[in-house]
PDB file of C-alpha atoms in Angstrom:
ATOM      1  CA  VAL A   1       0.000   0.000   0.000  1.00  0.00           C
ATOM      2  CA  GLU A   2       1.390   3.367  -0.991  1.00  0.00           C
ATOM      3  CA  SER A   3       1.784   6.191   1.495  1.00  0.00           C
ATOM      4  CA  HIS A   4       0.493   9.660   0.722  1.00  0.00           C
ATOM      5  CA  PRO A   5       0.679  12.934   2.655  1.00  0.00           C
ATOM      6  CA  LEU A   6      -2.466  14.096   4.417  1.00  0.00           C
ATOM      7  CA  SER A   7      -2.405  17.139   2.129  1.00  0.00           C
ATOM      8  CA  GLU A   8      -3.780  14.858  -0.611  1.00  0.00           C
ATOM      9  CA  VAL A   9      -6.936  14.062   1.352  1.00  0.00           C
ATOM     10  CA  LEU A  10      -7.451  17.103   3.611  1.00  0.00           C
ATOM     11  CA  GLN A  11      -8.025  20.718   2.601  1.00  0.00           C
ATOM     12  CA  GLN A  12      -7.943  23.345   5.340  1.00  0.00           C
ATOM     13  CA  VAL A  13     -10.987  25.591   5.577  1.00  0.00           C
ATOM     14  CA  LYS A  14     -11.018  28.905   7.396  1.00  0.00           C
ATOM     15  CA  ASN A  15     -14.664  29.895   7.613  1.00  0.00           C
ATOM     16  CA  THR A  16     -14.889  32.668  10.175  1.00  0.00           C
ATOM     17  CA  THR A  17     -17.589  34.514  12.021  1.00  0.00           C
ATOM     18  CA  ASN A  18     -17.645  37.625  14.170  1.00  0.00           C
ATOM     19  CA  LEU A  19     -19.465  36.888  17.390  1.00  0.00           C
ATOM     20  CA  ASN A  20     -22.483  38.923  18.428  1.00  0.00           C
ATOM     21  CA  ASP A  21     -22.658  39.642  22.160  1.00  0.00           C
ATOM     22  CA  ASP A  22     -26.265  38.456  22.564  1.00  0.00           C
ATOM     23  CA  ASP A  23     -26.065  35.280  20.442  1.00  0.00           C
ATOM     24  CA  SER A  24     -25.289  31.826  21.848  1.00  0.00           C
ATOM     25  CA  TYR A  25     -22.466  29.717  20.431  1.00  0.00           C
ATOM     26  CA  LYS A  26     -21.258  26.158  20.904  1.00  0.00           C
ATOM     27  CA  GLN A  27     -17.536  25.903  21.601  1.00  0.00           C
ATOM     28  CA  VAL A  28     -15.634  22.781  20.566  1.00  0.00           C
ATOM     29  CA  THR A  29     -12.772  21.052  22.281  1.00  0.00           C
ATOM     30  CA  VAL A  30     -11.017  17.922  21.086  1.00  0.00           C
ATOM     31  CA  GLN A  31     -10.400  15.107  23.544  1.00  0.00           C
ATOM     32  CA  MET A  32      -7.053  13.367  23.766  1.00  0.00           C
ATOM     33  CA  ASN A  33      -6.486   9.655  23.104  1.00  0.00           C
ATOM     34  CA  ASN A  34      -8.513   9.814  19.893  1.00  0.00           C
ATOM     35  CA  ARG A  35     -11.833  10.327  21.656  1.00  0.00           C
ATOM     36  CA  GLY A  36     -12.704  13.110  19.210  1.00  0.00           C
ATOM     37  CA  PRO A  37     -14.364  16.512  19.312  1.00  0.00           C
ATOM     38  CA  ILE A  38     -16.986  17.298  21.956  1.00  0.00           C
ATOM     39  CA  LEU A  39     -18.941  20.294  23.190  1.00  0.00           C
ATOM     40  CA  ARG A  40     -16.730  22.373  25.485  1.00  0.00           C
ATOM     41  CA  LYS A  41     -19.572  24.651  26.538  1.00  0.00           C
ATOM     42  CA  GLU A  42     -22.276  26.912  25.187  1.00  0.00           C
ATOM     43  CA  VAL A  43     -21.558  30.617  25.630  1.00  0.00           C
ATOM     44  CA  LYS A  44     -22.899  34.043  24.816  1.00  0.00           C
ATOM     45  CA  GLY A  45     -20.791  36.070  22.402  1.00  0.00           C
ATOM     46  CA  ARG A  46     -20.008  38.600  25.137  1.00  0.00           C
ATOM     47  CA  GLU A  47     -18.252  35.851  27.127  1.00  0.00           C
ATOM     48  CA  VAL A  48     -15.695  35.210  24.382  1.00  0.00           C
ATOM     49  CA  LYS A  49     -12.705  37.538  24.363  1.00  0.00           C
ATOM     50  CA  THR A  50     -11.666  37.019  20.717  1.00  0.00           C
ATOM     51  CA  LYS A  51     -14.687  37.985  18.619  1.00  0.00           C
ATOM     52  CA  ARG A  52     -13.380  36.494  15.354  1.00  0.00           C
ATOM     53  CA  GLN A  53     -13.740  32.716  15.555  1.00  0.00           C
ATOM     54  CA  PHE A  54     -13.545  29.838  13.097  1.00  0.00           C
ATOM     55  CA  ILE A  55     -16.538  27.640  12.293  1.00  0.00           C
ATOM     56  CA  ALA A  56     -16.407  23.841  12.434  1.00  0.00           C
ATOM     57  CA  ASN A  57     -19.004  21.886  10.485  1.00  0.00           C
ATOM     58  CA  GLU A  58     -20.272  18.332  10.687  1.00  0.00           C
ATOM     59  CA  GLY A  59     -18.053  15.843   8.875  1.00  0.00           C
ATOM     60  CA  GLN A  60     -14.962  18.035   8.883  1.00  0.00           C
ATOM     61  CA  PHE A  61     -11.699  16.856  10.396  1.00  0.00           C
ATOM     62  CA  ILE A  62     -10.338  18.848  13.322  1.00  0.00           C
ATOM     63  CA  TYR A  63      -7.254  18.601  15.507  1.00  0.00           C
ATOM     64  CA  SER A  64      -5.706  20.459  18.413  1.00  0.00           C
ATOM     65  CA  ARG A  65      -2.377  22.097  17.577  1.00  0.00           C
ATOM     66  CA  ILE A  66      -1.291  21.667  21.195  1.00  0.00           C
ATOM     67  CA  ASP A  67      -2.575  18.151  21.872  1.00  0.00           C
ATOM     68  CA  ALA A  68      -2.353  16.407  18.500  1.00  0.00           C
ATOM     69  CA  ARG A  69       0.724  14.697  19.949  1.00  0.00           C
ATOM     70  CA  ASN A  70      -1.694  13.195  22.489  1.00  0.00           C
ATOM     71  CA  GLY A  71      -4.269  12.077  19.922  1.00  0.00           C
ATOM     72  CA  ALA A  72      -6.576  15.125  20.109  1.00  0.00           C
ATOM     73  CA  MET A  73      -8.224  14.903  16.699  1.00  0.00           C
ATOM     74  CA  GLY A  74     -11.279  13.546  14.950  1.00  0.00           C
ATOM     75  CA  ILE A  75     -14.337  14.251  12.861  1.00  0.00           C
ATOM     76  CA  VAL A  76     -16.852  16.913  13.881  1.00  0.00           C
ATOM     77  CA  PRO A  77     -20.143  15.209  14.849  1.00  0.00           C
ATOM     78  CA  GLU A  78     -23.604  16.350  13.787  1.00  0.00           C
ATOM     79  CA  ASP A  79     -24.412  17.971  17.149  1.00  0.00           C
ATOM     80  CA  LEU A  80     -21.428  20.339  16.765  1.00  0.00           C
ATOM     81  CA  ASP A  81     -22.283  21.536  13.258  1.00  0.00           C
ATOM     82  CA  GLY A  82     -21.640  25.281  13.130  1.00  0.00           C
ATOM     83  CA  ALA A  83     -19.738  25.377  16.426  1.00  0.00           C
ATOM     84  CA  ILE A  84     -16.899  27.843  16.963  1.00  0.00           C
ATOM     85  CA  VAL A  85     -13.209  27.163  17.512  1.00  0.00           C
ATOM     86  CA  THR A  86     -10.064  29.212  17.907  1.00  0.00           C
ATOM     87  CA  GLY A  87      -7.140  29.096  15.515  1.00  0.00           C
ATOM     88  CA  ASP A  88      -5.568  26.394  17.714  1.00  0.00           C
ATOM     89  CA  PHE A  89      -8.108  23.950  16.254  1.00  0.00           C
ATOM     90  CA  PRO A  90      -7.570  23.805  12.476  1.00  0.00           C
ATOM     91  CA  VAL A  91     -10.490  22.439  10.472  1.00  0.00           C
ATOM     92  CA  PHE A  92     -10.301  20.497   7.192  1.00  0.00           C
ATOM     93  CA  GLU A  93     -12.610  19.195   4.494  1.00  0.00           C
ATOM     94  CA  ILE A  94     -12.089  15.487   3.799  1.00  0.00           C
ATOM     95  CA  ASP A  95     -11.817  14.433   0.151  1.00  0.00           C
ATOM     96  CA  GLU A  96     -14.253  11.524   0.383  1.00  0.00           C
ATOM     97  CA  ASP A  97     -13.557  10.593  -3.233  1.00  0.00           C
ATOM     98  CA  ILE A  98     -10.132   9.416  -2.012  1.00  0.00           C
ATOM     99  CA  ILE A  99     -10.530   8.527   1.680  1.00  0.00           C
ATOM    100  CA  LEU A 100     -13.428   7.410   3.835  1.00  0.00           C
ATOM    101  CA  PRO A 101     -13.795   9.427   7.066  1.00  0.00           C
ATOM    102  CA  GLU A 102     -14.034   6.224   9.110  1.00  0.00           C
ATOM    103  CA  TYR A 103     -10.760   4.990   7.598  1.00  0.00           C
ATOM    104  CA  LEU A 104      -9.106   8.343   8.322  1.00  0.00           C
ATOM    105  CA  ASN A 105     -10.204   7.996  11.961  1.00  0.00           C
ATOM    106  CA  VAL A 106      -8.619   4.533  12.105  1.00  0.00           C
ATOM    107  CA  VAL A 107      -5.320   5.770  10.642  1.00  0.00           C
ATOM    108  CA  VAL A 108      -4.992   8.812  12.911  1.00  0.00           C
ATOM    109  CA  SER A 109      -5.586   6.667  15.993  1.00  0.00           C
ATOM    110  CA  THR A 110      -2.516   4.484  15.416  1.00  0.00           C
ATOM    111  CA  ARG A 111       0.594   4.783  17.568  1.00  0.00           C
ATOM    112  CA  GLY A 112       2.711   5.459  14.483  1.00  0.00           C
ATOM    113  CA  PHE A 113       0.570   8.415  13.471  1.00  0.00           C
ATOM    114  CA  ILE A 114       0.540   9.875  16.988  1.00  0.00           C
ATOM    115  CA  PHE A 115       4.330   9.444  17.104  1.00  0.00           C
ATOM    116  CA  GLU A 116       4.616  11.471  13.883  1.00  0.00           C
ATOM    117  CA  CYS A 117       2.431  14.204  15.396  1.00  0.00           C
ATOM    118  CA  GLU A 118       4.740  14.292  18.429  1.00  0.00           C
ATOM    119  CA  ARG A 119       7.851  14.322  16.251  1.00  0.00           C
ATOM    120  CA  LYS A 120       6.595  17.199  14.099  1.00  0.00           C
ATOM    121  CA  SER A 121       5.324  19.327  17.001  1.00  0.00           C
ATOM    122  CA  GLN A 122       7.535  22.324  17.731  1.00  0.00           C
ATOM    123  CA  GLY A 123       8.038  24.619  20.715  1.00  0.00           C
ATOM    124  CA  THR A 124       8.862  24.379  24.396  1.00  0.00           C
ATOM    125  CA  THR A 125       7.909  21.305  26.393  1.00  0.00           C
ATOM    126  CA  ASN A 126       4.423  22.325  27.556  1.00  0.00           C
ATOM    127  CA  ARG A 127       3.615  24.580  24.607  1.00  0.00           C
ATOM    128  CA  LYS A 128       4.557  22.378  21.672  1.00  0.00           C
ATOM    129  CA  ARG A 129       2.301  22.942  18.690  1.00  0.00           C
ATOM    130  CA  LEU A 130       1.721  20.999  15.500  1.00  0.00           C
ATOM    131  CA  LYS A 131       1.309  23.507  12.701  1.00  0.00           C
ATOM    132  CA  GLU A 132      -0.843  22.705   9.697  1.00  0.00           C
ATOM    133  CA  LYS A 133       2.038  22.467   7.219  1.00  0.00           C
ATOM    134  CA  GLN A 134       3.782  19.813   9.314  1.00  0.00           C
ATOM    135  CA  PHE A 135       0.498  18.014  10.031  1.00  0.00           C
ATOM    136  CA  LEU A 136      -0.421  17.838   6.362  1.00  0.00           C
ATOM    137  CA  SER A 137       3.043  16.481   5.511  1.00  0.00           C
ATOM    138  CA  ILE A 138       2.481  13.302   7.566  1.00  0.00           C
ATOM    139  CA  ASN A 139       2.252  10.266   5.304  1.00  0.00           C
ATOM    140  CA  ILE A 140      -0.546   7.744   5.745  1.00  0.00           C
ATOM    141  CA  PRO A 141      -1.268   4.412   4.053  1.00  0.00           C
ATOM    142  CA  LEU A 142      -3.889   5.076   1.400  1.00  0.00           C
ATOM    143  CA  PRO A 143      -5.349   1.956  -0.191  1.00  0.00           C
ATOM    144  CA  LYS A 144      -8.280   1.918  -2.600  1.00  0.00           C
ATOM    145  CA  LYS A 145     -11.688   2.504  -1.020  1.00  0.00           C
ATOM    146  CA  GLU A 146     -12.565  -1.217  -1.203  1.00  0.00           C
ATOM    147  CA  GLU A 147      -9.568  -1.972   1.034  1.00  0.00           C
ATOM    148  CA  GLN A 148     -10.446   0.930   3.335  1.00  0.00           C
ATOM    149  CA  ILE A 149     -13.899  -0.638   3.830  1.00  0.00           C
ATOM    150  CA  LYS A 150     -12.263  -3.961   4.766  1.00  0.00           C
ATOM    151  CA  VAL A 151     -10.005  -2.234   7.318  1.00  0.00           C
ATOM    152  CA  ILE A 152     -12.988  -0.401   8.821  1.00  0.00           C
ATOM    153  CA  LYS A 153     -14.925  -3.689   9.127  1.00  0.00           C
ATOM    154  CA  VAL A 154     -12.026  -5.463  10.854  1.00  0.00           C
ATOM    155  CA  VAL A 155     -11.594  -2.568  13.293  1.00  0.00           C
ATOM    156  CA  ASP A 156     -15.353  -2.436  13.972  1.00  0.00           C
ATOM    157  CA  ASP A 157     -15.434  -6.211  14.592  1.00  0.00           C
ATOM    158  CA  LEU A 158     -12.447  -5.979  16.960  1.00  0.00           C
ATOM    159  CA  SER A 159     -14.044  -3.041  18.788  1.00  0.00           C
ATOM    160  CA  SER A 160     -17.269  -5.022  19.227  1.00  0.00           C
ATOM    161  CA  THR A 161     -15.331  -7.992  20.592  1.00  0.00           C
ATOM    162  CA  ILE A 162     -13.358  -5.764  22.974  1.00  0.00           C
ATOM    163  CA  ASN A 163     -16.560  -4.108  24.229  1.00  0.00           C
ATOM    164  CA  LEU A 164     -18.173  -7.523  24.770  1.00  0.00           C
ATOM    165  CA  LEU A 165     -15.123  -8.733  26.710  1.00  0.00           C
ATOM    166  CA  LYS A 166     -15.113  -5.546  28.809  1.00  0.00           C
ATOM    167  CA  ALA A 167     -18.787  -6.087  29.667  1.00  0.00           C
ATOM    168  CA  LYS A 168     -18.128  -9.726  30.636  1.00  0.00           C
ATOM    169  CA  HIS A 169     -15.122  -8.639  32.696  1.00  0.00           C
ATOM    170  CA  GLN A 170     -17.320  -6.140  34.568  1.00  0.00           C
ATOM    171  CA  ILE A 171     -19.914  -8.835  35.323  1.00  0.00           C
ATOM    172  CA  ILE A 172     -17.192 -11.156  36.662  1.00  0.00           C
ATOM    173  CA  GLU A 173     -15.656  -8.337  38.717  1.00  0.00           C
ATOM    174  CA  ASN A 174     -19.053  -7.446  40.207  1.00  0.00           C
ATOM    175  CA  SER A 175     -19.749 -11.106  41.067  1.00  0.00           C
ATOM    176  CA  LEU A 176     -16.323 -11.458  42.650  1.00  0.00           C
ATOM    177  CA  ASN A 177     -16.865  -8.319  44.751  1.00  0.00           C
ATOM    178  CA  GLU A 178     -20.244  -9.658  45.930  1.00  0.00           C
ATOM    179  CA  LEU A 179     -18.654 -12.994  46.823  1.00  0.00           C
ATOM    180  CA  ILE A 180     -15.834 -11.314  48.768  1.00  0.00           C
ATOM    181  CA  GLN A 181     -18.333  -9.127  50.626  1.00  0.00           C
ATOM    182  CA  SER A 182     -20.443 -12.163  51.474  1.00  0.00           C
ATOM    183  CA  LEU A 183     -17.401 -14.087  52.741  1.00  0.00           C
ATOM    184  CA  LEU A 184     -16.270 -11.114  54.834  1.00  0.00           C
ATOM    185  CA  ASN A 185     -19.751 -10.695  56.333  1.00  0.00           C
ATOM    186  CA  LYS A 186     -19.877 -14.396  57.138  1.00  0.00           C
ATOM    187  CA  ALA A 187     -16.379 -14.459  58.651  1.00  0.00           C
ATOM    188  CA  PHE A 188     -16.708 -11.347  60.808  1.00  0.00           C
ATOM    189  CA  ASN A 189     -20.400 -11.221  61.584  1.00  0.00           C
ATOM    190  CA  GLY A 190     -21.445 -14.801  61.283  1.00  0.00           C
ATOM    191  CA  VAL A 191     -24.071 -13.737  58.713  1.00  0.00           C
ATOM    192  CA  GLU A 192     -24.367 -14.098  54.987  1.00  0.00           C
TER     193      GLU A 192
END
């Protein structure tokens, strides 16, 4: 499978808006460990110091310049369509003719990709940032869409199996805790 730079599948968009003091806005933050974008909070325009903000739309890819090295990236969900972000959260259109968003999410969640984000981040220890040019230069494996679909299916199947095992583990842990509690009650109180 050939590798291609992200610049071949992502195009940065810089749609901006000037905030009105009396209007409400959703602010986005991006969770680390590839848990994706979520609502940070809803605010009135007067509460936001910088009045010129960028707009993130559903289906766009977004990452945190500061925390990309910690996996803070993902695809904007439907409930955050039209939300605002600062310039520290670049937003990109995904060329879905070349790459499936679900496949992109799989690729950017790999250790190798996160390592590249860390390697390309620049600045002092706690203020390292990954600028767009360096981000877009990261190479990713880019198979044909048919292969991307197969990768997505395998990952989905593995995720389902992992979730099932986690649920079974929780049931066993709960049963074990109940058994221990029962044994302790019996040993110390003579009751079950």
